XYZ file of C-alpha atoms in Angstrom:
559
model
C 0.405 -34.481 31.683
C 2.636 -31.523 32.444
C 4.910 -30.670 29.520
C 8.587 -30.908 30.396
C 11.006 -28.807 28.411
C 14.713 -28.097 28.640
C 16.140 -24.870 30.024
C 17.275 -23.949 26.509
C 13.781 -24.475 25.145
C 12.293 -22.483 28.013
C 14.662 -19.611 27.228
C 13.736 -19.830 23.546
C 10.042 -19.598 24.398
C 10.466 -16.838 26.956
C 9.804 -13.893 24.611
C 6.498 -15.419 23.591
C 5.393 -16.406 27.082
C 6.557 -13.541 29.313
C 7.153 -10.656 26.876
C 10.816 -10.755 27.818
C 13.628 -11.179 25.363
C 17.346 -11.218 24.776
C 19.001 -11.056 21.367
C 21.603 -13.557 22.580
C 18.877 -16.209 22.692
C 17.559 -15.449 19.225
C 17.909 -18.297 16.771
C 20.302 -17.593 13.902
C 18.439 -16.738 10.724
C 15.183 -15.908 12.521
C 12.677 -14.257 10.196
C 12.359 -11.672 8.882
C 15.872 -11.991 7.499
C 17.595 -9.311 5.456
C 16.530 -11.249 2.341
C 12.911 -11.244 3.558
C 13.047 -7.499 4.101
C 14.750 -6.918 0.752
C 11.890 -8.838 -0.851
C 9.562 -6.087 0.342
C 11.473 -3.543 -1.773
C 10.127 -3.249 -5.299
C 11.105 -1.110 -8.268
C 8.630 -0.371 -11.061
C 11.017 0.416 -13.895
C 9.804 3.257 -16.065
C 6.836 3.846 -13.792
C 8.553 6.325 -11.498
C 7.724 4.421 -8.327
C 9.603 2.485 -5.661
C 7.817 0.673 -2.835
C 8.891 -0.770 0.471
C 5.986 -3.158 0.888
C 3.073 -0.781 0.191
C 4.812 2.467 1.171
C 6.099 4.785 -1.572
C 9.854 5.413 -1.438
C 12.327 7.661 -3.252
C 16.050 7.489 -4.003
C 18.156 10.524 -3.188
C 21.909 11.087 -3.274
C 23.413 11.510 0.187
C 25.128 14.706 -1.004
C 21.721 16.232 -1.714
C 20.467 15.318 1.743
C 23.725 16.658 3.175
C 23.206 19.997 1.406
C 19.636 20.172 2.710
C 20.908 19.407 6.189
C 23.612 22.069 5.976
C 21.226 24.727 4.662
C 18.702 23.921 7.389
C 21.311 24.233 10.138
C 22.436 27.604 8.782
C 18.846 28.823 8.429
C 17.155 27.736 11.661
C 20.100 26.907 13.914
C 21.579 23.631 15.060
C 19.119 22.959 17.905
C 16.009 23.366 15.750
C 17.581 21.364 12.906
C 18.496 18.553 15.308
C 14.919 18.438 16.573
C 13.470 18.338 13.058
C 15.760 15.552 11.863
C 15.201 13.539 15.051
C 11.432 13.718 14.590
C 11.830 12.677 10.953
C 13.821 9.620 12.006
C 11.291 8.784 14.713
C 8.469 8.778 12.185
C 10.489 6.593 9.843
C 11.196 4.106 12.620
C 7.510 3.964 13.511
C 6.636 3.155 9.881
C 9.267 0.399 9.910
C 7.564 -1.076 12.962
C 4.251 -1.035 11.083
C 5.927 -2.860 8.191
C 7.320 -5.618 10.412
C 4.000 -5.996 12.229
C 1.697 -6.008 9.209
C 3.740 -7.668 6.479
C 5.510 -10.373 8.477
C 3.045 -10.756 11.370
C 5.966 -11.742 13.571
C 4.853 -13.615 16.690
C 8.225 -13.310 18.451
C 8.928 -9.820 19.772
C 12.663 -10.480 19.976
C 12.752 -11.394 16.272
C 10.586 -8.386 15.444
C 12.983 -6.049 17.272
C 15.963 -7.685 15.544
C 14.450 -6.744 12.181
C 14.891 -3.044 12.976
C 18.682 -2.918 12.530
C 18.322 -4.905 9.284
C 15.805 -2.451 7.908
C 18.017 0.422 9.029
C 20.996 -1.123 7.218
C 18.933 -1.767 4.093
C 17.961 1.914 4.020
C 21.581 2.772 3.157
C 22.381 5.394 5.788
C 24.501 3.184 8.063
C 25.634 -0.395 8.503
C 24.222 -1.527 11.835
C 25.834 -4.213 13.967
C 23.729 -5.432 16.889
C 25.936 -6.069 19.888
C 23.038 -7.082 22.157
C 19.629 -5.987 23.339
C 17.314 -7.206 26.094
C 13.897 -6.169 27.311
C 11.240 -6.922 29.882
C 7.947 -5.162 29.195
C 6.441 -5.843 32.614
C 9.335 -4.065 34.305
C 9.432 -1.378 31.629
C 13.038 -2.342 30.902
C 14.974 -2.109 27.638
C 18.701 -1.940 27.020
C 20.508 -2.268 23.709
C 23.905 -1.516 22.236
C 24.544 -1.091 18.511
C 27.556 -0.103 16.433
C 27.087 1.973 13.288
C 29.644 1.980 10.501
C 29.950 4.488 7.634
C 27.201 6.818 8.808
C 26.340 9.073 5.866
C 24.829 11.639 8.219
C 28.120 11.931 10.091
C 30.097 12.083 6.822
C 27.916 14.917 5.483
C 28.241 16.843 8.754
C 32.040 16.485 8.660
C 32.087 17.646 5.053
C 30.042 20.760 5.834
C 31.248 21.749 9.317
C 34.274 19.653 10.227
C 34.681 17.708 13.486
C 31.787 18.331 15.869
C 31.823 18.656 19.645
C 28.529 16.713 19.913
C 26.920 13.701 18.199
C 25.685 14.393 14.642
C 23.528 11.402 13.570
C 20.270 13.017 14.605
C 17.850 11.462 12.118
C 19.450 8.036 12.418
C 19.147 8.047 16.219
C 15.449 8.810 15.836
C 14.878 5.726 13.666
C 15.522 3.014 16.330
C 13.791 5.174 18.949
C 10.584 5.309 16.911
C 10.855 1.643 15.893
C 11.470 0.240 19.378
C 8.958 2.536 21.061
C 6.247 1.484 18.605
C 6.877 -2.237 19.163
C 7.272 -2.113 22.949
C 4.504 0.416 23.508
C 6.630 2.425 25.930
C 9.170 5.214 25.321
C 12.659 4.000 24.439
C 15.347 6.632 23.845
C 18.514 6.045 21.802
C 21.648 8.172 22.106
C 25.081 8.209 20.520
C 27.871 7.826 23.075
C 30.487 7.805 20.314
C 30.049 9.409 16.877
C 32.058 9.503 13.640
C 31.090 13.162 13.393
C 33.142 13.737 16.567
C 36.151 11.887 15.134
C 35.349 8.372 16.396
C 36.099 5.286 14.296
C 32.413 4.304 14.339
C 29.251 5.370 16.087
C 28.199 3.600 19.277
C 24.490 3.854 20.021
C 22.815 2.925 23.302
C 19.060 2.448 23.691
C 17.311 2.481 27.067
C 13.804 2.851 28.387
C 13.217 6.526 29.117
C 13.301 6.196 32.899
C 16.749 4.595 32.786
C 18.221 7.824 31.385
C 17.274 9.690 34.574
C 15.341 12.923 34.858
C 17.001 14.751 31.965
C 15.345 13.259 28.885
C 14.711 16.158 26.493
C 13.802 13.692 23.717
C 10.503 12.992 25.463
C 9.455 16.608 25.027
C 9.841 16.160 21.269
C 7.158 13.499 21.239
C 4.671 14.411 23.913
C 1.823 13.841 21.496
C 3.497 11.354 19.132
C 4.790 8.809 21.636
C 2.341 5.939 22.262
C 0.867 5.459 25.690
C 2.279 2.595 27.745
C 0.449 -0.653 27.195
C -1.926 -1.796 29.920
C -0.878 -5.413 29.299
C 2.223 -7.180 27.945
C 2.914 -7.235 24.234
C 1.174 -9.984 22.335
C 1.691 -11.222 18.760
C -0.157 -9.463 15.960
C -3.460 -11.188 15.394
C -4.010 -12.910 12.059
C -7.685 -12.045 12.309
C -8.941 -8.995 10.406
C -9.175 -5.839 12.485
C -12.638 -4.413 13.141
C -13.500 -1.905 10.433
C -15.272 1.378 10.726
C -18.580 1.503 8.854
C -17.894 2.565 5.277
C -19.687 5.481 3.650
C -21.733 4.216 0.670
C -20.238 5.344 -2.659
C -17.241 6.831 -0.865
C -14.349 7.594 -3.209
C -11.304 5.649 -2.072
C -7.839 6.993 -2.749
C -5.279 9.634 -1.874
C -3.269 10.108 -5.081
C -3.178 13.466 -6.804
C -5.442 12.434 -9.711
C -8.154 10.967 -7.515
C -7.967 13.873 -5.050
C -8.428 16.329 -7.901
C -11.443 14.394 -9.206
C -12.927 14.327 -5.684
C -12.466 18.072 -5.213
C -14.043 18.867 -8.574
C -16.962 16.601 -7.692
C -17.541 18.506 -4.463
C -17.293 21.864 -6.211
C -19.921 21.096 -8.844
C -22.292 19.262 -6.479
C -24.391 22.344 -5.709
C -25.115 23.160 -9.362
C -27.453 21.688 -11.978
C -25.193 22.222 -15.009
C -24.121 19.201 -17.122
C -21.067 17.169 -16.079
C -19.095 14.825 -18.320
C -16.794 12.122 -16.890
C -13.759 11.224 -18.982
C -11.658 8.121 -18.473
C -10.764 4.648 -19.655
C -13.271 1.774 -19.393
C -13.454 0.430 -15.861
C -12.192 3.552 -14.088
C -15.517 4.030 -12.294
C -17.194 6.848 -14.222
C -20.721 5.708 -13.329
C -19.624 5.295 -9.707
C -18.490 8.935 -9.683
C -21.751 10.013 -11.308
C -23.778 8.251 -8.606
C -21.592 9.836 -5.940
C -22.191 13.284 -7.467
C -25.925 12.631 -7.484
C -25.761 11.546 -3.831
C -24.031 14.755 -2.684
C -25.953 16.979 -5.102
C -29.092 19.069 -4.592
C -31.588 16.240 -5.246
C -30.095 13.083 -3.684
C -33.523 11.504 -3.085
C -34.682 12.005 -6.677
C -34.265 9.434 -9.434
C -30.900 8.511 -10.939
C -31.586 7.043 -14.389
C -28.833 5.418 -16.446
C -28.989 5.236 -20.237
C -26.450 3.006 -22.009
C -26.114 4.846 -25.308
C -24.472 1.951 -27.132
C -27.801 0.101 -26.909
C -29.131 2.514 -29.553
C -26.183 2.034 -31.914
C -27.823 -1.057 -33.425
C -31.107 0.706 -34.122
C -32.833 0.462 -30.758
C -36.128 2.317 -30.401
C -35.963 5.903 -29.205
C -39.090 5.304 -27.112
C -36.996 3.955 -24.247
C -35.325 7.355 -24.145
C -38.070 9.848 -25.107
C -41.362 7.965 -24.877
C -43.901 7.800 -22.089
C -42.199 6.367 -19.016
C -38.911 6.634 -20.921
C -35.606 7.451 -19.290
C -35.994 11.228 -19.650
C -39.472 11.223 -18.126
C -38.332 9.036 -15.235
C -35.405 11.374 -14.578
C -37.649 14.428 -14.063
C -36.329 16.376 -11.068
C -33.328 14.076 -10.789
C -30.332 12.914 -12.803
C -30.046 11.458 -16.307
C -26.749 9.642 -16.809
C -25.752 9.037 -20.439
C -23.134 6.296 -20.403
C -20.854 5.805 -23.414
C -22.163 9.075 -24.827
C -20.417 8.965 -28.200
C -22.255 5.743 -29.134
C -25.541 7.658 -29.444
C -26.731 7.718 -33.097
C -26.909 11.085 -34.898
C -30.721 11.039 -35.101
C -31.053 10.706 -31.327
C -28.366 13.352 -30.819
C -30.569 15.872 -32.635
C -33.644 14.987 -30.576
C -31.644 15.120 -27.377
C -30.143 18.523 -28.225
C -33.625 19.952 -28.839
C -35.165 18.372 -25.764
C -32.409 19.397 -23.343
C -32.853 23.029 -24.264
C -36.028 23.027 -22.154
C -35.710 19.946 -19.930
C -32.903 21.375 -17.794
C -34.970 24.355 -16.601
C -37.858 24.656 -14.165
C -39.010 22.705 -11.080
C -38.684 19.334 -12.824
C -35.278 20.129 -14.282
C -33.032 17.229 -15.198
C -29.357 17.309 -14.365
C -27.521 15.600 -17.204
C -24.352 13.667 -16.531
C -22.528 11.759 -19.246
C -19.440 9.606 -19.648
C -17.143 8.601 -22.461
C -14.058 6.441 -22.824
C -13.103 7.899 -26.201
C -11.329 11.149 -26.978
C -14.125 13.734 -27.338
C -12.301 15.996 -29.793
C -11.758 13.137 -32.233
C -15.440 12.206 -32.311
C -16.540 15.784 -32.860
C -13.904 16.454 -35.525
C -14.959 13.400 -37.537
C -18.567 14.516 -37.471
C -19.680 11.434 -35.566
C -21.063 13.596 -32.762
C -22.847 16.946 -32.914
C -20.564 19.716 -31.749
C -23.403 21.764 -30.223
C -24.597 18.817 -28.111
C -21.076 17.951 -27.014
C -20.320 21.506 -25.892
C -23.652 21.622 -24.051
C -22.916 18.399 -22.155
C -19.211 19.037 -21.482
C -19.548 22.266 -19.521
C -18.014 20.647 -16.401
C -15.499 17.905 -17.358
C -14.035 15.615 -14.680
C -11.195 13.218 -15.587
C -11.057 9.882 -13.750
C -7.464 8.567 -13.757
C -6.552 5.031 -14.797
C -5.649 2.663 -11.968
C -2.060 2.288 -13.230
C -1.688 6.048 -12.647
C -2.858 5.809 -9.039
C -0.946 2.773 -7.775
C -0.521 4.312 -4.337
C -4.272 3.807 -3.899
C -4.007 0.044 -4.462
C -3.535 -0.998 -0.793
C -6.718 0.829 0.231
C -8.656 -0.489 -2.775
C -7.504 -4.069 -2.152
C -8.647 -3.926 1.484
C -11.916 -2.255 0.456
C -12.826 -4.887 -2.136
C -11.758 -7.732 0.138
C -14.127 -6.451 2.825
C -16.892 -5.681 0.311
C -16.890 -9.045 -1.459
C -16.310 -11.200 1.619
C -19.278 -9.428 3.239
C -21.441 -9.788 0.125
C -20.691 -13.504 -0.193
C -20.787 -14.044 3.584
C -17.350 -15.597 3.469
C -14.973 -14.301 6.148
C -11.346 -14.154 5.024
C -8.197 -12.899 6.676
C -5.794 -11.236 4.293
C -4.353 -11.062 0.818
C -0.985 -12.840 1.032
C 2.217 -10.838 0.771
C 3.156 -12.455 -2.560
C -0.296 -11.735 -4.007
C -0.222 -8.112 -2.815
C 3.222 -7.628 -4.344
C 1.993 -8.931 -7.700
C -1.136 -6.772 -7.551
C 1.072 -3.752 -6.903
C 3.028 -4.531 -10.090
C 0.130 -5.467 -12.360
C -0.958 -2.844 -14.924
C -4.756 -3.420 -14.647
C -5.859 -2.772 -18.239
C -9.410 -3.196 -16.944
C -8.777 -0.626 -14.196
C -10.765 -0.627 -10.922
C -13.420 -2.926 -12.375
C -10.765 -5.561 -13.079
C -9.305 -5.247 -9.573
C -12.764 -5.668 -8.066
C -13.412 -8.729 -10.234
C -10.079 -10.295 -9.296
C -10.683 -9.830 -5.570
C -14.232 -11.177 -5.883
C -12.922 -14.192 -7.795
C -10.366 -14.743 -5.057
C -13.028 -14.520 -2.343
C -15.105 -17.174 -4.111
C -12.161 -19.520 -4.762
C -10.459 -19.149 -1.361
C -11.124 -21.350 1.628
C -13.365 -19.770 4.305
C -11.263 -18.144 7.003
C -8.128 -18.393 4.857
C -6.027 -16.005 2.820
C -6.302 -14.859 -0.780
C -3.386 -16.203 -2.807
C -2.108 -15.535 -6.315
C -3.783 -18.661 -7.672
C -7.173 -17.505 -6.375
C -7.091 -14.190 -8.255
C -4.949 -14.621 -11.354
C -6.191 -17.008 -14.034
C -3.370 -16.862 -16.595
C -5.444 -14.735 -18.975
C -4.150 -11.465 -17.528
C -1.733 -9.281 -19.482
C 1.311 -9.555 -17.267
C 3.964 -6.808 -17.230
C 6.782 -7.421 -19.701
C 9.391 -7.718 -16.946
C 7.559 -10.492 -15.083
C 8.926 -13.987 -15.615
C 8.110 -15.637 -12.334
C 8.093 -15.356 -8.573
C 11.062 -15.777 -6.286
C 10.723 -18.162 -3.368
C 10.201 -15.149 -1.107
C 7.270 -13.998 -3.251
C 9.212 -11.303 -5.108
C 8.744 -10.714 -8.826
C 11.591 -12.054 -10.991
C 12.335 -9.942 -14.065
C 13.191 -11.416 -17.428
C 16.843 -11.290 -18.418
C 17.726 -8.659 -20.963
C 19.410 -9.598 -24.248
C 21.351 -6.845 -26.050
C 19.529 -4.262 -23.928
C 16.086 -5.582 -24.900
C 13.635 -7.779 -23.058
C 14.113 -11.452 -23.765
C 11.544 -12.969 -26.059
C 9.995 -15.681 -23.943
C 6.927 -17.780 -24.671
C 3.841 -16.988 -22.596
C 3.588 -19.003 -19.419
C 0.586 -19.990 -17.373
C 0.254 -19.182 -13.697
C 0.445 -22.890 -12.860
C 3.912 -22.898 -14.457
C 4.951 -19.755 -12.604
C 3.592 -21.168 -9.352
C 5.374 -24.490 -9.892
C 8.667 -22.693 -10.530
C 8.142 -20.665 -7.370
C 7.699 -23.778 -5.234
C 10.612 -25.579 -6.902
C 12.870 -22.595 -6.199
C 11.715 -22.459 -2.569
C 12.357 -26.183 -2.094
C 15.771 -25.905 -3.727
C 16.714 -22.996 -1.489
C 15.535 -24.966 1.567
C 17.363 -28.158 0.425
C 14.067 -29.988 0.100
C 12.820 -29.065 3.569
C 9.100 -28.415 3.042
C 8.630 -26.659 6.389
C 11.487 -24.248 5.664
C 10.185 -23.642 2.154
C 6.720 -22.901 3.553
C 8.166 -20.341 5.975
C 10.072 -18.641 3.133
C 6.874 -18.439 1.096
C 4.789 -17.186 3.991
C 2.561 -20.295 3.886
C 1.616 -22.934 6.411
C 3.151 -26.394 5.979
C -0.298 -27.880 5.316
C -1.103 -25.285 2.651
C 2.199 -25.868 0.837
C 1.675 -29.634 0.993
C -1.734 -29.150 -0.634
C -0.355 -26.925 -3.421
C 2.571 -29.261 -4.112
C 0.241 -32.244 -4.329
C -2.173 -30.405 -6.610
C 0.635 -29.390 -8.969
C 2.170 -32.869 -8.924
C 5.371 -31.710 -7.225
C 5.063 -33.831 -4.095
C 6.267 -37.384 -4.406
C 3.530 -39.814 -3.584
C 0.903 -37.044 -4.111
């Protein structure tokens, strides 16, 4: 039977069906709302980090940016400064488009485009009012009109140079251009036709597809290489299926933070030598992983890599496993001997090892010695628990592996890596880690470091339904040491901080994750006036999945 729908319903479906849209037809309160977007903004108090979803952010006074802007104009000239700020805004808009696409997986292009002005407003530079926008991808058409109020860029220009004879909101005009171009897949140029910097009451901004501006479109020259190529087919919703991954390099070091980059560079520098290397870092940071990586890129990658857990000898284990025939040292001939937990080695074995290594590290069958410790080396040597001569022999090339809490910007990559690794190992395809779960992982301190993160993701893979998503309940067990400021989860998935009393954290009894999860669902239902479908949308869950969780926790009547 042919489905019959009203004209209103046909108009509502049009953006999905024909890749056409009109903001006038957008349902009021369509996600992502300003509250949804604000939920992506997280502050780690005392940690020196702010995130918008998984992107690092900073706070800066507008006067400081205004001074930078003024100095740049005076140094390089107004035309070059305009170009630089426009490109900066374009890049920011493109990243906003990535946020809307990846975090919210919006299947309605009109709603996705409507999120841009909300993000722009939330950024604090201007208050954006959408008058109307419409688009038709097949015809290459876009037209939008927006009003900007209290533009800080215009205010700073007025303060530095007075009333201008041309528009002044250069970076802010680049933001919607980059955002809209990224979503539509075809160049869209925004221009100010009225500007506060020129004495207007507010800024009026018009966006059009590039061709609609005629032949004089200098903005296109700014982005010859950056602008995306036109799509060969109409826009389609972001797929919920995982994207194909490039083959991963075995033992590749994942991360981009300063600490991990420094460790990677040091590893590469010492790879061509045979001198001893010692890895320093907390338990679970991956010291043995780094040692294996160094062996792999070293001079004898095909030779043996032999690990010795020194704490096994602390209880009086035989030294034959280390020095005897077919012992660890003999098996490591020509390769690498890795001494894990070095400071646990008893004094008697330290003496034998010091004597042996004087000769074993020379000649054709030389052994490269790598070691690792989680304790402070100086303290062990000072107390006489470890021979100073052996320590100084083994610590010629120290490499510090940072704790995971000090490299939080690496978490998104590590989460995706372990999800792929463990779902492949267990032959259990999964889609994503939910937004709420990612947000909590970004805030968690990981006392067990990378090993704990790997274990949590693997636990989640095992507990999750095949083809589904990893949720908080799959990874967190209630035994984790939660940050002091965490009391629960907002209906949107945001962390709720504990209330302060007299400037100090409130003393609250420990709570299980079932309790936190129950409170989250109760809050979502209360906000949605008991509407389970609306609550599910606010939580980023399907109706069926929320029904299941409510029934399991005893929150659904008749469950």
